[in-house]
Short mmCIF file of C-alpha atoms (C1' of nucleotides) in Angstrom, two decimals:
data_model
loop_
_atom_site.label_atom_id
_atom_site.label_comp_id
_atom_site.label_asym_id
_atom_site.label_seq_id
_atom_site.Cartn_x
_atom_site.Cartn_y
_atom_site.Cartn_z
CA UNK A 506 0.06 -0.03 -0.02
CA UNK A 507 2.08 2.92 -1.40
CA UNK A 508 2.11 6.86 0.22
CA UNK A 509 -0.47 8.14 -2.63
CA UNK A 510 0.09 11.81 -2.20
CA UNK A 511 -1.64 13.09 -4.62
CA UNK A 512 -4.77 14.71 -3.19
CA UNK A 513 -5.69 18.84 -2.51
CA UNK A 514 -5.17 18.43 1.55
CA UNK A 515 -1.83 18.97 2.74
CA UNK A 516 0.84 16.23 2.23
CA UNK A 517 1.14 16.38 5.85
CA UNK A 518 -2.30 15.58 6.81
CA UNK A 519 -2.66 13.54 4.71
CA UNK A 520 0.32 11.60 5.94
CA UNK A 521 -0.74 11.05 9.52
CA UNK A 522 -4.18 9.89 7.78
CA UNK A 523 -2.50 6.90 6.00
CA UNK A 524 0.18 6.54 9.80
CA UNK A 525 -3.61 6.61 11.45
CA UNK A 526 -4.78 3.45 8.92
CA UNK A 527 -1.22 1.84 9.84
CA UNK A 528 -2.44 1.70 13.21
CA UNK A 529 -5.84 0.68 12.87
CA UNK A 530 -5.24 -2.22 10.39
CA UNK A 531 -2.42 -3.33 12.94
CA UNK A 532 0.52 -2.87 9.93
CA UNK A 533 2.19 -0.95 13.67
CA UNK A 534 1.47 -2.82 16.17
CA UNK A 535 0.61 -1.08 19.49
CA UNK A 536 3.71 -0.70 22.08
CA UNK A 537 5.91 -1.16 18.63
CA UNK A 538 8.57 1.67 17.90
CA UNK A 539 7.77 3.64 15.02
CA UNK A 540 9.70 4.02 11.65
CA UNK A 541 12.74 7.03 12.57
CA UNK A 542 11.05 10.35 10.87
CA UNK A 543 13.99 9.84 8.26
CA UNK A 544 13.40 6.08 7.09
CA UNK A 545 9.62 7.50 7.12
CA UNK A 546 10.43 10.65 5.03
CA UNK A 547 12.29 8.70 2.58
CA UNK A 548 9.62 5.88 2.00
CA UNK A 549 7.15 8.46 1.43
CA UNK A 550 9.11 10.70 -0.71
CA UNK A 551 8.70 13.79 1.48
CA UNK A 552 10.91 16.24 3.16
CA UNK A 553 11.79 15.16 6.71
CA UNK A 554 10.36 18.06 7.87
CA UNK A 555 6.79 17.58 6.87
CA UNK A 556 6.79 13.68 8.33
CA UNK A 557 7.98 15.13 11.49
CA UNK A 558 4.66 17.80 11.15
CA UNK A 559 2.86 15.21 10.93
CA UNK A 560 4.39 12.62 13.66
CA UNK A 561 4.66 15.69 15.49
CA UNK A 562 0.26 16.88 15.21
CA UNK A 563 -0.05 13.23 15.52
CA UNK A 564 1.48 13.06 19.09
CA UNK A 565 -1.22 15.69 20.62
CA UNK A 566 -3.98 12.51 19.80
CA UNK A 567 -2.06 10.30 22.50
CA UNK A 568 -1.86 7.70 20.15
CA UNK A 569 1.56 8.18 19.69
CA UNK A 570 4.44 9.03 22.12
CA UNK A 571 7.24 10.21 21.66
CA UNK A 572 10.80 9.16 23.38
CA UNK A 573 13.71 12.01 22.46
CA UNK A 574 16.51 9.99 21.81
CA UNK A 575 14.93 6.68 21.36
CA UNK A 576 12.42 7.22 18.55
CA UNK A 577 8.34 7.54 18.92
CA UNK A 578 6.16 4.72 20.19
CA UNK A 579 3.03 3.38 19.24
CA UNK A 580 1.00 3.32 22.33
CA UNK A 581 0.08 0.03 24.03
CA UNK A 582 -3.67 1.02 25.15
CA UNK A 583 -6.26 -0.88 22.71
CA UNK A 584 -8.88 1.67 23.70
CA UNK A 585 -7.44 4.40 21.91
CA UNK A 586 -6.55 2.82 18.57
CA UNK A 587 -10.43 1.03 18.53
CA UNK A 588 -11.68 4.76 19.35
CA UNK A 589 -9.71 6.33 16.01
CA UNK A 590 -11.14 3.07 14.27
CA UNK A 591 -14.15 4.02 14.76
CA UNK A 592 -13.98 8.10 14.39
CA UNK A 593 -12.81 6.74 10.89
CA UNK A 594 -15.15 4.93 9.98
CA UNK A 595 -17.55 7.31 11.15
CA UNK A 596 -16.45 10.04 9.60
CA UNK A 597 -15.91 8.47 5.95
CA UNK A 598 -19.53 6.85 6.36
CA UNK A 599 -20.93 9.91 6.92
CA UNK A 600 -19.13 11.62 3.61
CA UNK A 601 -20.36 8.80 1.66
CA UNK A 602 -24.10 9.42 2.70
CA UNK A 603 -23.62 12.95 1.91
CA UNK A 604 -22.18 12.38 -0.80
CA UNK A 605 -24.57 9.82 -1.83
CA UNK A 606 -27.38 11.56 -1.05
CA UNK A 607 -26.18 15.07 -3.11
CA UNK A 608 -26.50 12.73 -6.07
CA UNK A 609 -29.91 11.64 -5.12
CA UNK A 610 -29.04 7.98 -4.49
CA UNK A 611 -30.82 6.42 -1.26
CA UNK A 612 -29.98 4.32 1.46
CA UNK A 613 -32.33 1.44 -0.51
CA UNK A 614 -30.23 1.76 -3.72
CA UNK A 615 -27.03 1.61 -1.88
CA UNK A 616 -28.13 -1.53 -0.03
CA UNK A 617 -29.00 -3.18 -3.11
CA UNK A 618 -25.72 -2.66 -4.07
CA UNK A 619 -24.56 -4.38 -0.89
CA UNK A 620 -25.75 -7.06 -1.41
CA UNK A 621 -24.44 -7.15 -4.67
CA UNK A 622 -21.12 -6.98 -3.74
CA UNK A 623 -21.46 -9.19 -0.93
CA UNK A 624 -22.76 -12.09 -3.49
CA UNK A 625 -19.50 -11.08 -5.97
CA UNK A 626 -17.52 -11.87 -2.91
CA UNK A 627 -19.03 -15.52 -2.06
CA UNK B 1250 -21.79 25.17 -4.07
CA UNK B 1251 -18.15 26.70 -4.91
CA UNK B 1252 -15.75 25.32 -7.20
CA UNK B 1253 -13.28 25.17 -5.15
CA UNK B 1254 -10.65 24.40 -8.16
CA UNK B 1255 -7.50 22.91 -5.48
CA UNK B 1256 -7.40 18.71 -6.30
CA UNK B 1257 -4.80 17.21 -8.21
CA UNK B 1258 -6.40 16.22 -11.76
CA UNK B 1259 -6.83 19.20 -14.92
CA UNK B 1260 -9.03 21.86 -14.05
CA UNK B 1261 -11.01 21.02 -17.25
CA UNK B 1262 -12.17 17.48 -15.83
CA UNK B 1263 -12.67 18.70 -12.56
CA UNK B 1264 -15.41 21.61 -14.24
CA UNK B 1265 -16.80 18.63 -15.89
CA UNK B 1266 -17.36 16.54 -12.92
CA UNK B 1267 -19.09 19.40 -11.06
CA UNK B 1268 -21.44 20.41 -14.48
CA UNK B 1269 -22.27 16.12 -13.87
CA UNK B 1270 -23.33 16.75 -10.36
CA UNK B 1271 -25.89 19.40 -11.66
CA UNK B 1272 -26.94 17.79 -14.11
CA UNK B 1273 -27.75 14.68 -12.51
CA UNK B 1274 -29.06 16.16 -9.33
CA UNK B 1275 -31.34 18.71 -11.53
CA UNK B 1276 -29.89 21.85 -10.80
CA UNK B 1277 -29.26 21.82 -14.72
CA UNK B 1278 -32.56 20.46 -15.59
CA UNK B 1279 -33.07 18.18 -19.36
CA UNK B 1280 -33.76 19.80 -22.32
CA UNK B 1281 -33.08 23.27 -20.53
CA UNK B 1282 -30.37 26.08 -21.76
CA UNK B 1283 -27.00 26.17 -19.74
CA UNK B 1284 -25.39 28.99 -18.67
CA UNK B 1285 -22.70 30.68 -21.29
CA UNK B 1286 -19.58 29.61 -21.85
CA UNK B 1287 -18.59 33.30 -19.99
CA UNK B 1288 -20.94 33.10 -17.00
CA UNK B 1289 -20.22 29.71 -16.06
CA UNK B 1290 -16.47 31.20 -16.72
CA UNK B 1291 -16.53 34.04 -14.15
CA UNK B 1292 -19.01 31.93 -12.11
CA UNK B 1293 -15.78 28.83 -11.26
CA UNK B 1294 -13.22 31.54 -11.84
CA UNK B 1295 -11.59 29.91 -14.51
CA UNK B 1296 -10.34 30.92 -18.10
CA UNK B 1297 -13.68 31.08 -20.94
CA UNK B 1298 -11.05 28.81 -22.44
CA UNK B 1299 -10.94 26.40 -20.09
CA UNK B 1300 -14.88 26.30 -19.52
CA UNK B 1301 -14.85 25.85 -23.39
CA UNK B 1302 -13.13 22.35 -23.45
CA UNK B 1303 -14.48 21.54 -20.88
CA UNK B 1304 -18.02 21.81 -22.33
CA UNK B 1305 -16.13 21.00 -25.56
CA UNK B 1306 -15.33 17.52 -23.62
CA UNK B 1307 -18.66 16.89 -22.89
CA UNK B 1308 -20.27 17.17 -25.61
CA UNK B 1309 -18.94 14.00 -26.82
CA UNK B 1310 -20.13 12.11 -24.64
CA UNK B 1311 -23.79 13.51 -25.66
CA UNK B 1312 -25.13 14.82 -22.62
CA UNK B 1313 -24.80 18.03 -24.15
CA UNK B 1314 -26.18 19.22 -27.80
CA UNK B 1315 -24.85 22.62 -29.51
CA UNK B 1316 -26.92 25.18 -31.25
CA UNK B 1317 -24.50 27.84 -33.27
CA UNK B 1318 -26.52 30.82 -32.43
CA UNK B 1319 -28.34 30.14 -29.62
CA UNK B 1320 -26.54 28.13 -27.23
CA UNK B 1321 -25.48 24.67 -25.18
CA UNK B 1322 -28.78 22.75 -24.07
CA UNK B 1323 -28.37 20.13 -21.83
CA UNK B 1324 -30.03 16.60 -23.95
CA UNK B 1325 -33.61 15.50 -23.29
CA UNK B 1326 -32.88 11.78 -23.20
CA UNK B 1327 -33.42 11.12 -19.98
CA UNK B 1328 -31.55 7.01 -20.25
CA UNK B 1329 -28.43 9.54 -20.97
CA UNK B 1330 -28.50 11.21 -18.09
CA UNK B 1331 -29.61 7.93 -15.77
CA UNK B 1332 -27.02 6.43 -17.23
CA UNK B 1333 -24.34 9.26 -16.20
CA UNK B 1334 -25.57 8.45 -12.48
CA UNK B 1335 -25.30 5.34 -12.34
CA UNK B 1336 -21.86 5.38 -13.47
CA UNK B 1337 -20.77 7.90 -10.93
CA UNK B 1338 -22.41 6.25 -8.26
CA UNK B 1339 -20.65 2.84 -9.46
CA UNK B 1340 -17.50 4.77 -9.05
CA UNK B 1341 -18.35 6.05 -5.92
CA UNK B 1342 -19.35 3.24 -4.31
CA UNK B 1343 -15.99 1.05 -5.26
CA UNK B 1344 -14.18 4.08 -3.98
CA UNK B 1345 -15.97 3.84 -0.80
CA UNK B 1346 -15.81 -0.38 -0.38
CA UNK B 1347 -12.09 -0.17 -1.19
CA UNK B 1348 -11.94 2.70 1.61
CA UNK B 1349 -13.70 0.28 4.01
CA UNK B 1350 -11.60 -2.72 3.29
CA UNK B 1351 -8.63 -0.98 3.65
CA UNK B 1352 -9.44 0.21 6.88
CA UNK B 1353 -10.75 -3.38 7.78
CA UNK B 1354 -14.29 -2.98 7.86
CA UNK B 1355 -16.40 -5.80 6.57
CA UNK B 1356 -19.90 -5.48 4.39
CA UNK B 1357 -21.43 -6.79 7.24
CA UNK B 1358 -20.39 -3.37 9.76
CA UNK B 1359 -21.02 -1.35 7.14
CA UNK B 1360 -24.80 -2.36 6.50
CA UNK B 1361 -25.11 -2.31 10.52
CA UNK B 1362 -24.33 1.79 9.91
CA UNK B 1363 -26.65 2.01 7.10
CA UNK B 1364 -29.03 0.72 9.35
CA UNK B 1365 -28.77 2.66 12.23
CA UNK B 1366 -28.37 5.94 9.57
CA UNK B 1367 -32.00 4.71 8.29
CA UNK B 1368 -33.29 4.43 11.48
CA UNK B 1369 -32.19 8.16 12.77
CA UNK B 1370 -34.23 9.85 9.89
CA UNK B 1371 -37.21 8.03 10.24
CA UNK C 190 10.93 45.89 25.29
CA UNK C 191 12.95 43.91 22.65
CA UNK C 192 12.63 40.06 21.59
CA UNK C 193 15.16 39.36 23.72
CA UNK C 194 16.56 35.70 21.97
CA UNK C 195 19.33 34.18 23.90
CA UNK C 196 17.79 31.92 26.16
CA UNK C 197 18.11 28.02 25.44
CA UNK C 198 14.56 26.95 25.00
CA UNK C 199 13.50 27.01 22.07
CA UNK C 200 13.19 30.66 19.92
CA UNK C 201 9.24 29.57 18.66
CA UNK C 202 8.98 29.29 22.97
CA UNK C 203 10.24 32.35 23.57
CA UNK C 204 8.49 34.44 20.83
CA UNK C 205 4.99 32.58 22.18
CA UNK C 206 6.03 33.71 25.49
CA UNK C 207 6.75 37.00 24.65
CA UNK C 208 3.74 37.72 22.79
CA UNK C 209 1.72 35.98 25.97
CA UNK C 210 3.20 38.81 27.92
CA UNK C 211 2.15 41.40 25.26
CA UNK C 212 -1.34 40.50 25.68
CA UNK C 213 -1.58 40.10 29.12
CA UNK C 214 -0.19 43.37 29.53
CA UNK C 215 -2.14 45.23 26.89
CA UNK C 216 0.20 46.06 24.22
CA UNK C 217 -2.07 43.41 22.14
CA UNK C 218 -5.57 44.82 22.89
CA UNK C 219 -8.51 42.38 22.88
CA UNK C 220 -10.51 41.32 19.61
CA UNK C 221 -7.60 43.80 18.08
CA UNK C 222 -5.95 42.01 14.65
CA UNK C 223 -2.13 41.23 15.38
CA UNK C 224 0.61 42.08 12.97
CA UNK C 225 1.30 39.56 10.32
CA UNK C 226 3.34 36.70 10.26
CA UNK C 227 5.68 38.20 8.46
CA UNK C 228 6.07 41.82 10.27
CA UNK C 229 6.67 39.70 13.51
CA UNK C 230 9.02 37.88 12.13
CA UNK C 231 11.14 40.81 10.90
CA UNK C 232 11.24 42.65 14.45
CA UNK C 233 11.70 39.39 15.74
CA UNK C 234 14.71 38.91 13.81
CA UNK C 235 13.31 35.25 13.64
CA UNK C 236 12.33 33.39 10.08
CA UNK C 237 9.22 33.70 9.36
CA UNK C 238 8.90 29.80 9.34
CA UNK C 239 9.52 30.10 13.19
CA UNK C 240 6.98 32.85 14.00
CA UNK C 241 4.68 30.48 12.19
CA UNK C 242 4.90 28.11 14.06
CA UNK C 243 4.59 30.27 17.38
CA UNK C 244 1.39 31.78 16.31
CA UNK C 245 0.23 28.20 14.84
CA UNK C 246 1.29 26.21 18.43
CA UNK C 247 -0.45 29.41 20.41
CA UNK C 248 -3.44 29.30 18.71
CA UNK C 249 -3.98 25.62 20.30
CA UNK C 250 -4.72 28.03 23.70
CA UNK C 251 -7.12 29.62 22.29
CA UNK C 252 -6.08 33.46 22.70
CA UNK C 253 -5.67 33.40 18.97
CA UNK C 254 -8.04 33.07 16.05
CA UNK C 255 -7.04 33.11 12.96
CA UNK C 256 -9.26 33.75 9.55
CA UNK C 257 -6.89 33.08 6.80
CA UNK C 258 -7.21 36.10 4.39
CA UNK C 259 -7.17 38.50 7.17
CA UNK C 260 -4.80 37.77 9.86
CA UNK C 261 -4.42 36.77 13.41
CA UNK C 262 -6.82 38.42 15.80
CA UNK C 263 -6.82 37.98 19.38
CA UNK C 264 -9.47 37.39 21.47
CA UNK C 265 -11.97 38.88 22.95
CA UNK C 266 -12.39 37.38 25.58
CA UNK C 267 -11.51 38.71 28.91
CA UNK C 268 -11.78 35.92 30.88
CA UNK C 269 -9.29 33.55 28.57
CA UNK C 270 -6.85 36.86 28.92
CA UNK C 271 -7.26 36.65 32.48
CA UNK C 272 -6.80 33.28 33.04
CA UNK C 273 -3.51 33.56 31.15
CA UNK C 274 -2.10 35.95 33.35
CA UNK C 275 -2.97 33.85 36.46
CA UNK C 276 -1.41 30.86 35.06
CA UNK C 277 1.91 32.67 34.16
CA UNK C 278 2.20 34.45 37.11
CA UNK C 279 2.04 31.26 38.91
CA UNK C 280 4.81 29.19 36.74
CA UNK C 281 7.17 32.63 38.01
CA UNK C 282 6.11 32.30 41.58
CA UNK C 283 5.98 28.46 41.82
CA UNK C 284 9.60 28.96 39.56
CA UNK C 285 10.88 31.56 42.02
CA UNK C 286 9.93 30.28 45.58
CA UNK C 287 11.49 26.65 44.30
CA UNK C 288 14.68 28.51 43.78
CA UNK C 289 15.21 30.93 46.59
CA UNK C 290 14.43 27.03 48.35
CA UNK C 291 17.02 25.82 46.69
CA UNK C 292 19.99 28.22 47.80
CA UNK C 293 18.15 28.38 51.04
CA UNK C 294 16.33 31.81 51.19
CA UNK C 295 13.40 31.21 53.04
CA UNK C 296 10.16 32.96 53.09
CA UNK C 297 10.85 35.88 55.55
CA UNK C 298 13.82 36.59 54.13
CA UNK C 299 12.04 36.80 50.69
CA UNK C 300 9.51 39.07 52.78
CA UNK C 301 12.05 41.65 54.18
CA UNK C 302 13.71 41.67 50.40
CA UNK C 303 10.17 42.76 49.08
CA UNK C 304 9.91 44.90 52.37
CA UNK C 305 12.44 47.09 51.00
CA UNK C 306 11.72 47.54 47.59
CA UNK C 307 8.70 48.70 48.90
CA UNK C 308 10.39 50.92 50.54
CA UNK C 309 13.33 51.94 48.06
CA UNK C 310 10.00 52.93 45.57
CA UNK C 311 7.81 55.11 48.39
CA UNK D 564 21.23 17.36 39.35
CA UNK D 565 22.73 16.76 36.48
CA UNK D 566 24.47 19.77 34.31
CA UNK D 567 22.24 20.54 31.15
CA UNK D 568 24.66 22.56 29.80
CA UNK D 569 23.18 24.66 26.91
CA UNK D 570 22.26 28.19 27.46
CA UNK D 571 24.04 30.58 26.05
CA UNK D 572 26.36 31.51 28.58
CA UNK D 573 29.91 30.38 27.91
CA UNK D 574 30.26 27.49 29.21
CA UNK D 575 32.81 27.67 31.92
CA UNK D 576 30.87 30.42 33.89
CA UNK D 577 27.67 27.65 33.79
CA UNK D 578 30.12 25.53 35.81
CA UNK D 579 30.56 28.75 38.13
CA UNK D 580 27.53 29.42 38.82
CA UNK D 581 26.80 25.33 39.39
CA UNK D 582 29.63 24.96 41.89
CA UNK D 583 28.35 28.38 42.95
CA UNK D 584 25.21 26.93 43.60
CA UNK D 585 26.40 24.37 45.54
CA UNK D 586 28.90 26.02 47.65
CA UNK D 587 25.47 28.17 48.82
CA UNK D 588 23.83 25.22 49.58
CA UNK D 589 26.03 23.45 51.54
CA UNK D 590 26.42 20.18 48.88
CA UNK D 591 30.33 21.27 48.94
CA UNK D 592 31.54 21.82 52.22
CA UNK D 593 33.69 24.46 53.91
CA UNK D 594 36.95 23.41 54.80
CA UNK D 595 36.25 20.66 52.10
CA UNK D 596 38.46 18.95 49.28
CA UNK D 597 36.77 19.62 46.48
CA UNK D 598 36.36 16.89 43.87
CA UNK D 599 39.58 16.76 41.41
CA UNK D 600 39.10 18.75 37.57
CA UNK D 601 39.04 15.45 36.06
CA UNK D 602 36.73 13.91 37.68
CA UNK D 603 34.08 17.38 37.38
CA UNK D 604 35.10 17.54 33.63
CA UNK D 605 33.71 14.05 33.45
CA UNK D 606 31.10 14.55 35.42
CA UNK D 607 29.60 17.88 33.86
CA UNK D 608 30.34 16.27 30.37
CA UNK D 609 33.14 18.58 29.21
CA UNK D 610 36.67 18.92 28.79
CA UNK D 611 38.54 19.35 31.94
CA UNK D 612 40.71 22.45 30.36
CA UNK D 613 37.25 23.50 30.51
CA UNK D 614 36.57 22.77 34.51
CA UNK D 615 40.34 24.27 34.58
CA UNK D 616 38.93 27.80 33.57
CA UNK D 617 35.81 27.56 35.85
CA UNK D 618 38.17 26.90 39.10
CA UNK D 619 40.53 29.23 38.08
CA UNK D 620 38.31 31.95 37.52
CA UNK D 621 36.35 31.11 40.60
CA UNK D 622 39.90 31.06 42.82
CA UNK D 623 40.33 34.69 42.48
CA UNK D 624 36.93 35.67 44.19
CA UNK D 625 38.73 33.77 47.25
CA UNK D 626 36.14 31.27 47.16
CA UNK D 627 38.48 28.48 46.58
CA UNK D 628 41.83 27.55 47.41
CA UNK D 629 44.85 25.56 45.71
CA UNK D 630 47.61 23.79 47.04
CA UNK D 631 49.63 22.35 44.49
CA UNK D 632 49.57 18.93 45.59
CA UNK D 633 46.71 18.14 47.46
CA UNK D 634 43.79 19.50 45.16
CA UNK D 635 41.74 21.85 45.80
CA UNK D 636 39.95 23.10 48.97
CA UNK D 637 36.77 25.35 49.52
CA UNK D 638 37.29 27.82 52.07
CA UNK D 639 36.14 27.73 55.22
CA UNK D 640 35.31 31.44 56.08
CA UNK D 641 31.48 31.39 56.04
CA UNK D 642 31.33 35.66 55.35
CA UNK D 643 32.71 35.21 52.04
CA UNK D 644 29.72 32.15 51.18
CA UNK D 645 27.25 33.96 53.09
CA UNK D 646 28.12 37.25 50.52
CA UNK D 647 28.50 34.67 47.56
CA UNK D 648 24.73 33.88 49.38
CA UNK D 649 23.45 37.39 49.76
CA UNK D 650 24.61 38.53 45.46
CA UNK D 651 22.78 35.87 44.09
CA UNK D 652 20.18 36.17 46.20
CA UNK D 653 19.72 39.34 45.17
CA UNK D 654 20.09 38.93 41.54
CA UNK D 655 17.42 36.40 41.34
CA UNK D 656 15.41 38.89 43.49
CA UNK D 657 15.37 41.29 41.15
CA UNK D 658 14.92 39.40 38.41
CA UNK D 659 11.84 38.41 39.93
CA UNK D 660 10.45 41.62 40.44
CA UNK D 661 11.35 42.59 37.23
CA UNK D 662 9.71 39.99 35.59
CA UNK D 663 6.58 40.68 38.01
CA UNK D 664 6.44 44.00 37.19
CA UNK D 665 6.87 43.34 33.19
CA UNK D 666 3.86 41.36 33.24
CA UNK D 667 1.20 44.03 35.17
CA UNK D 668 1.93 42.25 38.79
CA UNK D 669 2.34 44.65 41.49
CA UNK D 670 4.33 44.23 44.77
CA UNK D 671 1.40 43.76 46.54
CA UNK D 672 -0.27 41.04 44.73
CA UNK D 673 3.40 39.16 45.20
CA UNK D 674 3.30 39.28 48.98
CA UNK D 675 -0.85 38.27 49.17
CA UNK D 676 1.15 34.73 47.37
CA UNK D 677 4.02 34.58 49.42
CA UNK D 678 0.97 34.49 52.48
CA UNK D 679 -0.67 31.93 50.35
CA UNK D 680 2.15 30.12 50.22
CA UNK D 681 3.58 30.59 54.18
CA UNK D 682 0.37 28.90 54.91
CA UNK D 683 0.11 25.72 52.58
CA UNK D 684 3.56 24.85 53.77
CA UNK D 685 1.59 24.87 57.42
"C1'" DG E 1355 -1.86 41.66 1.02
"C1'" DT E 1356 -3.08 37.26 4.61
"C1'" DG E 1357 -1.81 32.36 6.29
"C1'" DG E 1358 -0.20 28.06 5.13
"C1'" DT E 1359 2.47 24.42 3.03
"C1'" DC E 1360 6.79 22.55 1.38
"C1'" DT E 1361 11.97 21.84 0.32
"C1'" DA E 1362 16.78 21.63 0.98
"C1'" DG E 1363 19.85 21.50 4.36
"C1'" DA E 1364 21.83 23.08 8.56
"C1'" DC E 1365 22.68 22.30 13.47
"C1'" DC E 1366 21.97 20.61 18.35
"C1'" DA E 1367 21.71 17.38 22.44
"C1'" DC E 1368 21.63 12.93 23.82
"C1'" DT E 1369 22.45 8.40 24.10
"C1'" DG F 895 21.31 6.78 15.58
"C1'" DT F 896 17.23 9.96 17.45
"C1'" DG F 897 13.92 13.87 17.44
"C1'" DG F 898 13.82 18.44 17.19
"C1'" DT F 899 14.51 23.37 15.96
"C1'" DC F 900 15.88 27.03 12.15
"C1'" DT F 901 16.68 29.56 8.17
"C1'" DA F 902 16.43 30.66 3.53
"C1'" DG F 903 13.71 30.59 0.27
"C1'" DA F 904 9.82 29.13 -3.03
"C1'" DC F 905 4.90 27.82 -4.37
"C1'" DC F 906 -0.45 28.35 -3.16
"C1'" DA F 907 -5.24 29.69 -2.44
"C1'" DC F 908 -8.24 33.47 -1.09
"C1'" DC F 909 -9.69 38.30 -0.91
#
DNA sequence: GTGGTCTAGACCACT
DNA sequence: GTGGTCTAGACCACC
């Protein structure tokens, strides 16, 4: 899953979202050390300062803890991660439903589509 | 509904999408005359040439018909509009499901959420 | 009162403190527009980015509100400013008393000193 | 009590201040032998030359006396130590009162605060 | 003109 | 090697 840096929001925000996604999906495991600022910057093809900003911003959410000389660590508190997942899910869900509504697609039509998708998977 | 021209795709493509949205949602009614290139260009804060390109491009899809002296008119053929709606719906739907999958949300959870939303509306 | 950028804390923190001081002392009046990032940066002899960081950081405290194209404005809520004053006062006070204690100076001696100062002023 | 060598004054001055603090607070007792230059240099994470300079400088103040073969000794003359204490006290006091004044805190308010602190201690 | 974002590259303190 | 700070200078969107 590459970084995909091509939307209209600031890069550092996109980075935060990608990192959150990795946390939610368990790519970064609770309590473990995150890659260093420089590593992540290289991986994302971004200036270290930008990555720094993204990580510093994330720190406020309490998901990440910094140990100044050792690196950054992902919280071990599962409830924080679960809360993040819920929050993200809710945000995306609302955005999706709003957009669907704006193009005149009702809940029923969405449900039908999802049903069809479910059948495709089986 | 402002234009908000600041994504990564070419401006004329963004314009096409916005106009398509207006067609789908009925802001522009089937068979009616569209605003002039100049008006649209001013509204979107864009060079008339850019708007021209967007409209010309759309013409190829058959949604818009030009009458040399009278201006541009939206097609009256409902099936074209319906097809456009389906296409857009499908695109957004897929994107949404892909994203949900990427944060580890299954179809069941999505269905539950939509159920809850339906109840909220009633 | 110049900027005095010569302690061990980060410059941007010192800037925040100086701006807070100006708010507390009424140099920046409630509700008014602050000087622009660039002006302040020049005044402080600092890179605009550094000033930006300081101001962005301050925004979280709710004392400053940003209007993206118009500039930054000081809150009109007097209680926030009063709270800031109390907080700063308390912090400095504690630090001072702790230091005095660490060099073996008791409260009595401090009081005596202040008495003498008061007499000097009269 | 670590050394924390990261302010704007020359390192050797900071060292002098720290040693003076230790003298005032009785960590180094009057008449006793100080640790060797090397020991102190290691403790402070500093080049022995720098520590040497600090100690040499202090010698001029008469607080420290060097005995060629035995090392450096702290003076036994209490009045010197007392003078040093007064000097430091005065410096900090002035700095404190100046700062309080700069944030618009009058002597009365300071007295009130100290009163409250005194009550807290009892 | 405003605030905001980003890069490139440097330096610092701490371990 | 780690995170953090800072500068210089560029570009962006909005008004």
